[in-house]
Coordinates of C-alpha atoms in Angstrom, one line a residue:
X1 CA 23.3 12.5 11.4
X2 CA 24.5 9.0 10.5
X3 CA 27.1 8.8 7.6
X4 CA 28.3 5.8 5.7
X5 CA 30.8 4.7 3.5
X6 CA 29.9 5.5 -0.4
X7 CA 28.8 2.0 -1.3
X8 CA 30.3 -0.2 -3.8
X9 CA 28.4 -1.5 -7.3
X10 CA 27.6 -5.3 -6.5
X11 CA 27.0 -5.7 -2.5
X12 CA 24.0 -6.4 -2.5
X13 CA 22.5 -7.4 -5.8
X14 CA 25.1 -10.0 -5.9
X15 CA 23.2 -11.7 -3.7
X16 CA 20.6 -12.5 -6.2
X17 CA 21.9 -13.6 -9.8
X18 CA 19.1 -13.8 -10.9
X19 CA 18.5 -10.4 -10.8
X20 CA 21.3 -9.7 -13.3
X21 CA 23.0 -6.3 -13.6
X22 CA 21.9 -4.9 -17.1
X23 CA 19.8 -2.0 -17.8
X24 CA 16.0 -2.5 -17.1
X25 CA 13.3 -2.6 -19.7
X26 CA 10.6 0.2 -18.6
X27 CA 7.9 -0.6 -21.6
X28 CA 6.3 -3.0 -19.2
X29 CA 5.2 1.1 -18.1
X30 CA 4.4 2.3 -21.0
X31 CA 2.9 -0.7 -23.3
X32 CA -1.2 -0.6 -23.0
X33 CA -1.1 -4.2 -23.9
X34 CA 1.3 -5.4 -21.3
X35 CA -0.7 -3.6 -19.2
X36 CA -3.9 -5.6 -19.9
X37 CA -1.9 -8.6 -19.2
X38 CA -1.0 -7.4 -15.8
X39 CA -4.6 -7.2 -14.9
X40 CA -5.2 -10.5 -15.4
X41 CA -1.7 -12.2 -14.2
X42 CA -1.9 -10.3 -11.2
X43 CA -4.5 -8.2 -9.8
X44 CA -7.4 -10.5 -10.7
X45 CA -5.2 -13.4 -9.1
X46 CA -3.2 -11.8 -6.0
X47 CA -4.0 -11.4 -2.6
X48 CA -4.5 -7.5 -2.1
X49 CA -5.3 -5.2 0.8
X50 CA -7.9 -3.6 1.2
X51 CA -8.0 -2.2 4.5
X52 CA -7.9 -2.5 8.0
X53 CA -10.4 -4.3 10.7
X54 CA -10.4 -1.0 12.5
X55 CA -13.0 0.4 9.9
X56 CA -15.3 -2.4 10.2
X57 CA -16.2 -1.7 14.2
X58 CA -19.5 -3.3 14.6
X59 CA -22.0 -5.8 12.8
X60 CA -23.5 -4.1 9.7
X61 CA -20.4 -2.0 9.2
X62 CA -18.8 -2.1 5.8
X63 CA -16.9 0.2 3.2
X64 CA -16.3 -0.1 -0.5
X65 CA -13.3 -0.8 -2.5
X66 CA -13.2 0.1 -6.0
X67 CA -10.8 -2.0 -7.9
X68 CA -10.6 -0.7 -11.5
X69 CA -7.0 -3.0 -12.3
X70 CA -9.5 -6.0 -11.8
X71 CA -12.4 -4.5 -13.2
X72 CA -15.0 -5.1 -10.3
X73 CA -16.2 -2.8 -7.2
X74 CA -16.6 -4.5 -4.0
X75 CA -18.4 -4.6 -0.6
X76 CA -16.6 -5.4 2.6
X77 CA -18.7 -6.0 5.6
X78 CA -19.1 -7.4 8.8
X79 CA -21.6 -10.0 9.7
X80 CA -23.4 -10.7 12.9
X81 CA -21.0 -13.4 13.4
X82 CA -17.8 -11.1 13.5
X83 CA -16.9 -12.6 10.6
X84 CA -15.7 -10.2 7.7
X85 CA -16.8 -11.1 3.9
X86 CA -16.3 -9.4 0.5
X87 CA -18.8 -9.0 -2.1
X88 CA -19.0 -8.2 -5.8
X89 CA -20.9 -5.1 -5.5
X90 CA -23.5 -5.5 -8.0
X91 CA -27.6 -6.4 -7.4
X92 CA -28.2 -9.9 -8.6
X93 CA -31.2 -8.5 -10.5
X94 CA -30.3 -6.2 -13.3
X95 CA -26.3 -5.5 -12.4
X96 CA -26.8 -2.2 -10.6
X97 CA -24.1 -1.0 -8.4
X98 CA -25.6 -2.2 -4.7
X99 CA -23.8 0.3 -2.6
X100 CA -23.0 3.7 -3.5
X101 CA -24.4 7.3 -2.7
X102 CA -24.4 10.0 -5.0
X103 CA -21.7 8.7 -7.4
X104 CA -21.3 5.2 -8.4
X105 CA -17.7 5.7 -8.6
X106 CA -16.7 6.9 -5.6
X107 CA -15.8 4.6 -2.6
X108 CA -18.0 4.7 0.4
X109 CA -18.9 3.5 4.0
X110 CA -21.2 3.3 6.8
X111 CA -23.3 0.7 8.6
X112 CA -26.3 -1.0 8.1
X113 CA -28.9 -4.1 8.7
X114 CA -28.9 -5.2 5.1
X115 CA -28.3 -3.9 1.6
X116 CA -30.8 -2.7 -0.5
X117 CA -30.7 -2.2 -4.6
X118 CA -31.3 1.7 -5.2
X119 CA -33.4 0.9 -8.1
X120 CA -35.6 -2.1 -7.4
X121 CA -35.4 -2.4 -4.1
X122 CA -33.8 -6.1 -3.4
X123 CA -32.8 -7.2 -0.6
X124 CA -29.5 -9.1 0.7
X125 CA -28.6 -9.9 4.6
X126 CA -24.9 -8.6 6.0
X127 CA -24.1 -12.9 4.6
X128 CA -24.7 -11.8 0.9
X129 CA -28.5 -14.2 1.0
X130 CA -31.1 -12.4 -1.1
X131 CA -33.8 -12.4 1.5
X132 CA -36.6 -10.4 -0.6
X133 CA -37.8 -9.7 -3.9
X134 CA -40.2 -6.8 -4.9
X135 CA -43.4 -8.3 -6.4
X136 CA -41.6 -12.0 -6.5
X137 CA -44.8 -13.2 -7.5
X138 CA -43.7 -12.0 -11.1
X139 CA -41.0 -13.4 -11.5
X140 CA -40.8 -17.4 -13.4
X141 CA -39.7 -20.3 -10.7
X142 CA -37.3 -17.7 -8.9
X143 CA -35.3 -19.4 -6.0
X144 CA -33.8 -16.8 -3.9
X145 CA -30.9 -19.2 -2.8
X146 CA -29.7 -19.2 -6.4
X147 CA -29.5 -15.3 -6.4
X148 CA -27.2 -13.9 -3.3
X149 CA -24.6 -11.8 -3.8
X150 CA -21.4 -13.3 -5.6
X151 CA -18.8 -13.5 -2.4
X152 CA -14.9 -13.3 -2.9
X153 CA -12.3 -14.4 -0.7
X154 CA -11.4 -12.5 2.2
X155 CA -8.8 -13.3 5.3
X156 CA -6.8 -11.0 7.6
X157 CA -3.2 -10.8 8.7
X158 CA -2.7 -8.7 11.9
X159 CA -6.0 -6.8 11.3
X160 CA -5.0 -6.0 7.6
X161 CA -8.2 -7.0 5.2
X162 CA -7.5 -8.9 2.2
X163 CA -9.3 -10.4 -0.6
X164 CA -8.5 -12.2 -3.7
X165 CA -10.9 -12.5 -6.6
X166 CA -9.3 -16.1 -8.1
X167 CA -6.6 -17.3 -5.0
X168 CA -3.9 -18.9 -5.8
X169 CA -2.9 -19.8 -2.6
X170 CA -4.1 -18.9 0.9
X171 CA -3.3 -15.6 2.3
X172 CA -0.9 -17.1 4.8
X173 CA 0.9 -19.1 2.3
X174 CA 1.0 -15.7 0.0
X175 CA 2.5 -13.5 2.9
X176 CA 4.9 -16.5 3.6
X177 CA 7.8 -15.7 6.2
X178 CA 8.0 -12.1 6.0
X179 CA 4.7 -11.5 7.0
X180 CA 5.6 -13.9 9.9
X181 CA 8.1 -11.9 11.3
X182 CA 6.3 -8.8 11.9
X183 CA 3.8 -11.1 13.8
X184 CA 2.8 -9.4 17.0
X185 CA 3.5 -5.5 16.3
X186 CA 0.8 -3.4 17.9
X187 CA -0.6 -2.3 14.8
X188 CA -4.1 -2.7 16.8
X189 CA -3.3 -0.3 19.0
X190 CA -2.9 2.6 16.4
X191 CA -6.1 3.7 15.2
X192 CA -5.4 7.4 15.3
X193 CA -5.7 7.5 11.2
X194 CA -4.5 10.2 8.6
X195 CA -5.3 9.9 5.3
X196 CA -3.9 11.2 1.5
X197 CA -5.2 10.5 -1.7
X198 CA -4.4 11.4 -5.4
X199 CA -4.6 10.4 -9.0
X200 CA -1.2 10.2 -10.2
X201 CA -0.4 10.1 -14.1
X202 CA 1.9 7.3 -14.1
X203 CA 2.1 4.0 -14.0
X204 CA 1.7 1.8 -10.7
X205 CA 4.8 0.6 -10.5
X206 CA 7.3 3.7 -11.4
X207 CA 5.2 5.2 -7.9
X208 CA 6.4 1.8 -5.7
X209 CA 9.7 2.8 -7.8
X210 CA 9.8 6.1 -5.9
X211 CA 9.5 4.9 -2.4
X212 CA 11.9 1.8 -2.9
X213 CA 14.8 3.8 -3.2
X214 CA 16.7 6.4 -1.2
X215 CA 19.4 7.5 -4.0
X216 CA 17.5 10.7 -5.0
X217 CA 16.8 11.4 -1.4
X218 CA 19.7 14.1 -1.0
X219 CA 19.0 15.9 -4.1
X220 CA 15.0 15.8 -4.3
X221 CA 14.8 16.4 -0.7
X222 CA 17.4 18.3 0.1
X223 CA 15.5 21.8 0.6
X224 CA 13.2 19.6 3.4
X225 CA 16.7 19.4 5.3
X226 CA 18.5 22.7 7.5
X227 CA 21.0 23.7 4.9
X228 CA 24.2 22.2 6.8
X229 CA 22.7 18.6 7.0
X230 CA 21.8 18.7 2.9
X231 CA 25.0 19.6 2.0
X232 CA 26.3 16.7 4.2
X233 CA 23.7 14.1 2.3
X234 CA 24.7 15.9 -1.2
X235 CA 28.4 15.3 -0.3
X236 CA 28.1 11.6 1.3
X237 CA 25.3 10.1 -0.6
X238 CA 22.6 8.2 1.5
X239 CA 23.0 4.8 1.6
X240 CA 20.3 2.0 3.3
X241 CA 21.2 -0.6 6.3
X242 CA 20.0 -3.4 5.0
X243 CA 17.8 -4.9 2.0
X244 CA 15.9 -8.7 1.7
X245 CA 14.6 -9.9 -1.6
X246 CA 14.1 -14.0 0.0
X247 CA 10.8 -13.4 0.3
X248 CA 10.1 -12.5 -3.0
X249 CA 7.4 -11.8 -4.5
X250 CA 7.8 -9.3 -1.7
X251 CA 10.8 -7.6 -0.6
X252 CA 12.1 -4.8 1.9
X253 CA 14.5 -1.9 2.6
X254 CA 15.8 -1.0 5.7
X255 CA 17.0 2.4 6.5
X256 CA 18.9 4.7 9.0
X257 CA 17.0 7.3 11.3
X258 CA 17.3 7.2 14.4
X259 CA 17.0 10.6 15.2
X260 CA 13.9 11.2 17.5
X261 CA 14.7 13.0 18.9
X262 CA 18.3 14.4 17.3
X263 CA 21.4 14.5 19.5
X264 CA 21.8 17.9 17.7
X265 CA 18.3 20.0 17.6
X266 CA 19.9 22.7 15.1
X267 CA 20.1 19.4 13.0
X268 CA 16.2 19.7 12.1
X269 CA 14.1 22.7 11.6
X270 CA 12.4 25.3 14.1
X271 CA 8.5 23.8 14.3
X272 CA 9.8 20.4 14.2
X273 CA 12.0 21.5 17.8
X274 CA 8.9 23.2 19.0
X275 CA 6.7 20.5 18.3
X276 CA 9.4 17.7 18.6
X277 CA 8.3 15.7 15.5
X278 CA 8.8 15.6 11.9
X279 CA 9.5 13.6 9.1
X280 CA 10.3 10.6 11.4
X281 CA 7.3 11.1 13.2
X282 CA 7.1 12.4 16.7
X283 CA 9.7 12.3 18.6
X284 CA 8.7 10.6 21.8
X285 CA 7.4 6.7 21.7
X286 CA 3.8 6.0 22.9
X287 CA 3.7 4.7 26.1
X288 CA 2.0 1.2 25.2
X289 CA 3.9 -2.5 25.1
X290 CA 5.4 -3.7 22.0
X291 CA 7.7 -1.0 20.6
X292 CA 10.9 -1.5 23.4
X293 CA 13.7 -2.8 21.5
X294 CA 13.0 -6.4 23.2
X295 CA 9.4 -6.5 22.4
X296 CA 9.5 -5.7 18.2
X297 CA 9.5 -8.6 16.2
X298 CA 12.2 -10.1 14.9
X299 CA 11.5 -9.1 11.3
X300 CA 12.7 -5.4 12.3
X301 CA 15.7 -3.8 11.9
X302 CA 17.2 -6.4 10.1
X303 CA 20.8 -5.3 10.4
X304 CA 20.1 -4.2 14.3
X305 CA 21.9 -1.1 13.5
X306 CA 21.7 1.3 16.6
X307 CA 21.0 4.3 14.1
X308 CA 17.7 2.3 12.8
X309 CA 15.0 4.4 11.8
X310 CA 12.5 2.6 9.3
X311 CA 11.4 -0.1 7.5
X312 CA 9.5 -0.6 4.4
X313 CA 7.6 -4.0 3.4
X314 CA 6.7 -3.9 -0.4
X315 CA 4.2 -6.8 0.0
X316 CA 3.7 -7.7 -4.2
X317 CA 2.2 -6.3 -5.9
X318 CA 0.5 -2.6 -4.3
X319 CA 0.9 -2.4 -0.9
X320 CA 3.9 -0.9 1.0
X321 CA 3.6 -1.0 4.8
X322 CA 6.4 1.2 6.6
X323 CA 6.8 1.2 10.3
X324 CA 8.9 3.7 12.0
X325 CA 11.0 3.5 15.1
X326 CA 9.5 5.9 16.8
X327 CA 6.3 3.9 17.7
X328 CA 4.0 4.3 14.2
X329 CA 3.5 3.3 10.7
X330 CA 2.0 4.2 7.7
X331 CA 1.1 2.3 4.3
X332 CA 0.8 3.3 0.4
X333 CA -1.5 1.8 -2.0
X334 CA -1.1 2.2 -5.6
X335 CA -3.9 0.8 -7.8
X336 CA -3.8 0.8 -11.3
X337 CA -6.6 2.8 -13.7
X338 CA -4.8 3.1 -16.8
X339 CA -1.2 1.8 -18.4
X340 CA -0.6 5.6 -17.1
X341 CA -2.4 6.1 -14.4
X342 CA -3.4 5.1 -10.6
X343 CA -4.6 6.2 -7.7
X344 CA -1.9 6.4 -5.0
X345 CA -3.3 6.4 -0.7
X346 CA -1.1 7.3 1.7
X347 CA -2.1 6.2 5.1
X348 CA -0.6 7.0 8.8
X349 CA -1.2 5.8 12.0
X350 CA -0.7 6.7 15.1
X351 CA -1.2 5.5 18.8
X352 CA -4.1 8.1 19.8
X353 CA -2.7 11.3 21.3
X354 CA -3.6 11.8 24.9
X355 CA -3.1 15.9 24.8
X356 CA -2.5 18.7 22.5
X357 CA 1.1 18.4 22.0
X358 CA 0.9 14.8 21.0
X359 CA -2.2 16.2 18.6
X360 CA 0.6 18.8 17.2
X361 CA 3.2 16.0 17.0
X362 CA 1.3 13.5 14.8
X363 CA -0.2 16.1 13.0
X364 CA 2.9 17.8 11.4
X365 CA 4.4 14.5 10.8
X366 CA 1.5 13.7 8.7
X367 CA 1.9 17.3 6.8
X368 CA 5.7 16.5 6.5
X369 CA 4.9 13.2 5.1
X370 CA 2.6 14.9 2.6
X371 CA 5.1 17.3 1.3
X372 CA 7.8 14.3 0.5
X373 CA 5.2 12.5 -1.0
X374 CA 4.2 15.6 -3.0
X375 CA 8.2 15.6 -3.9
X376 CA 8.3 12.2 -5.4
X377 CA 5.0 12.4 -7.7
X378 CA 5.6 15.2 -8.6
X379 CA 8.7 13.6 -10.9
X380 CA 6.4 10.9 -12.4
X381 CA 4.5 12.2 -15.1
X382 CA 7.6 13.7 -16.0
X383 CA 8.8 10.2 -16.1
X384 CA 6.2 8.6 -17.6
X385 CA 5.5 10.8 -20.5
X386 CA 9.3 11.1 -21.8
X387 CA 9.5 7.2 -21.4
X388 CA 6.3 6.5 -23.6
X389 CA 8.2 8.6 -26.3
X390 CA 10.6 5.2 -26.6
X391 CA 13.4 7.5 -26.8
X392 CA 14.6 5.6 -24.2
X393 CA 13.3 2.4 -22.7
X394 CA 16.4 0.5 -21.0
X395 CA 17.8 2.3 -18.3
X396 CA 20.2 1.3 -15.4
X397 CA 19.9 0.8 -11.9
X398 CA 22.6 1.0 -9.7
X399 CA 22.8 -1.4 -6.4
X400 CA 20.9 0.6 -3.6
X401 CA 17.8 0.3 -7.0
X402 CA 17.6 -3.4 -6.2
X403 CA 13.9 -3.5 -5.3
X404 CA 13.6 -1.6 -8.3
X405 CA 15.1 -4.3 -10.6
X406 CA 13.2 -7.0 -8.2
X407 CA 9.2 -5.5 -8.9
X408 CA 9.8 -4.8 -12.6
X409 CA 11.1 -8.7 -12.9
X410 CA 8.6 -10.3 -10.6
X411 CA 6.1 -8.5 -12.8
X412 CA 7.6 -9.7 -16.2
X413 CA 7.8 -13.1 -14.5
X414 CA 4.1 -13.5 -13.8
X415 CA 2.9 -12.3 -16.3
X416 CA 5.1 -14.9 -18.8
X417 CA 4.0 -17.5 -16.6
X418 CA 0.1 -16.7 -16.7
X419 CA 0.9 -15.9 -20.7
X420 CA 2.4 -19.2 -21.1
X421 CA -0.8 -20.7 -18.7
X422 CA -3.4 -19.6 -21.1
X423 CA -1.6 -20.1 -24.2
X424 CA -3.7 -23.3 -25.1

């Protein structure tokens, strides 16, 4: 295991003034109306994922996406053109859901020619056109051109779908230069998919909280380590390689782990030796190009630290995508419900296994990555409902919290600007 020198207060969030160094206000997690605010400032005005092009395989496929932060459901398809478009989901007639199966609010998917209206029957091509109408003939001086589905902006980056329902910007401009450097990775190539999904009671952004830091790692994870190594992390503290805030809104954190496989098996636990994975993911690199140190994009491993075992891209505001050395990546989602609630997705993916072993491998990695996750929700509403007592709402954050202090001020910062936008 890698060990570093305790690090000092200052080296990096020095690097940003801006940023300052005083305790953080946490009521922008706990104050309903700051929480309406944040709907509209950002998640009625940001470029979000939705999903990957993998899940749109054909013409006529399509899934939904429930948005509750922005107050809409949508429909993303694809057309006979290859081209991918978004949709409010809602018939043009009387407002009824268009898509759904046996419960409005649940998400779904599948394929189709067209959509049709569940409760009078109207009909829209895979282009959102209304192309018929039951008993038109009743209707007074209907045009069917003034009645397709309402569309919503929708673009891809490396086969990740996004839409925005009032852009800004374009989707390029949004993801700026640190989208650009991770041009190229052969995310394509893994479509071997595990997914995890849960309501969480806490607010959005103490979740993306959780993940962006790696100072409770040795005492909340500690029992997921052979005793030896967790007394080492206890003792030494775990410190990252490297952390970039010049692409804000977004940011990222890069850390050690390089360990797949371990120079020292009895460092790691009996299954994971068997099966020669864990929490790193499995242990040997899929044989496909694009993942030798020559061929990753210049946007990973930062510090080029020979240890290098992750990195995590906190693309603002929900969507975390974390790609592993070891030849896979995974994302998180968090989207809002409540000032105290969302729904956080966990998603991994993997080159597809070519045997039963490799089967094992990605699956225990995706079990071992369920039980970490499981670790750090399971502090949250313990969190969130002793900070909505205002006992205490300013708390500090020491330097390896820097993407910590970075969200909650990027937040406060758009929201004062779209405050400030609307005033008049």
């Amino acid at each position: 295991m890698a060990h570093f020198a305790k690090p000092s207060a200052g080296s990096w969030t020095q690097q940003y003034p801006e940023l300052g160094t005083s305790p953080v206000d946490y009521n922008d997690s706990i104050d309903p109306a700051f929480y309406e605010k944040e709907r509209a400032a950002i998640f009625k005005r940001t470029w979000l994922n939705v999903g990957r092009i993998e899940q749109l395989p054909r013409t006529g496929s399509y899934f939904t996406k429930e948005l509750p932060s922005a107050g809409t459901s949508l429909v993303i398809v694809k057309g006979g053109d290859g081209a991918v478009r978004a949709f409010h989901n809602v018939c043009r007639h009387r407002g009824n859901k268009l898509v759904w199966n046996d419960y409005p609010a649940e998400e779904t998917a599948g394929s189709c020619r067209q959509f049709i209206c569940k409760y009078h029957a109207w009909r829209y091509d895979l282009t959102g056109k209304l192309t018929f109408v039951q008993q038109e003939e009743e209707f007074f001086d209907l045009d069917k051109a003034d009645y397709g589905l309402k569309d919503v902006a929708c673009d891809s980056w490396e086969g990740f779908i996004f839409i925005n329902l009032d852009p800004q910007e374009t989707l390029t401009e949004y993801l700026g230069e640190m989208a650009k450097s991770l041009a190229g990775y052969p995310f394509g190539k893994m479509t071997e998919v595990y997914r995890y999904k849960a309501e969480v009671g806490a607010n959005w952004k103490l979740f993306i909280d959780a993940f962006a830091e790696f100072y409770h790692a040795p005492v909340l994870h500690q029992k997921q380590a052979v005793k030896d190594e967790a007394d080492k992390l206890l003792t030494y503290g775990y410190e990252a390689l490297h952390y970039d805030l010049s692409t804000s809104p977004h940011s990222m954190i890069s850390s050690w782990g390089g360990m797949s496989p371990p120079k020292d098996p009895s460092m790691v636990k009996p299954i994971e030796r068997i099966l020669r994975s864990g929490l790193f993911g499995p242990w040997d690199k899929p044989a496909i190009d694009g993942l030798d140190a020559a061929s990753l994009p210049p946007g990973l491993n930062p510090a080029r630290h020979r240890a290098w075992g992750s990195d995590s891209f906190e693309f603002f505001p929900n969507f975390t995508l974390l790609i592993w050395e070891p030849g896979w990546y995974l994302t998180y989602h968090y989207w809002p419900t409540a000032v105290d609630k969302h729904i956080f997705e966990g998603t991994l993916y993997f080159v597809p296994p070519t045997n039963a072993r490799e089967r094992l491998a990605q699956e225990l990695a995706a079990v071992t990555f369920k039980e970490y996750a499981l670790q750090d929700a399971n502090t949250l509403e313990a969190t969130q409902t002793m900070i909505a007592t205002r006992t205490v709402t300013k708390f500090p954050l020491n330097d390896q919290e820097i993407l910590l202090r970075h969200l909650h001020k990027v937040v406060g910062d758009r929201v004062q600007e779209y405050s400030d936008a609307t005033a008049h």
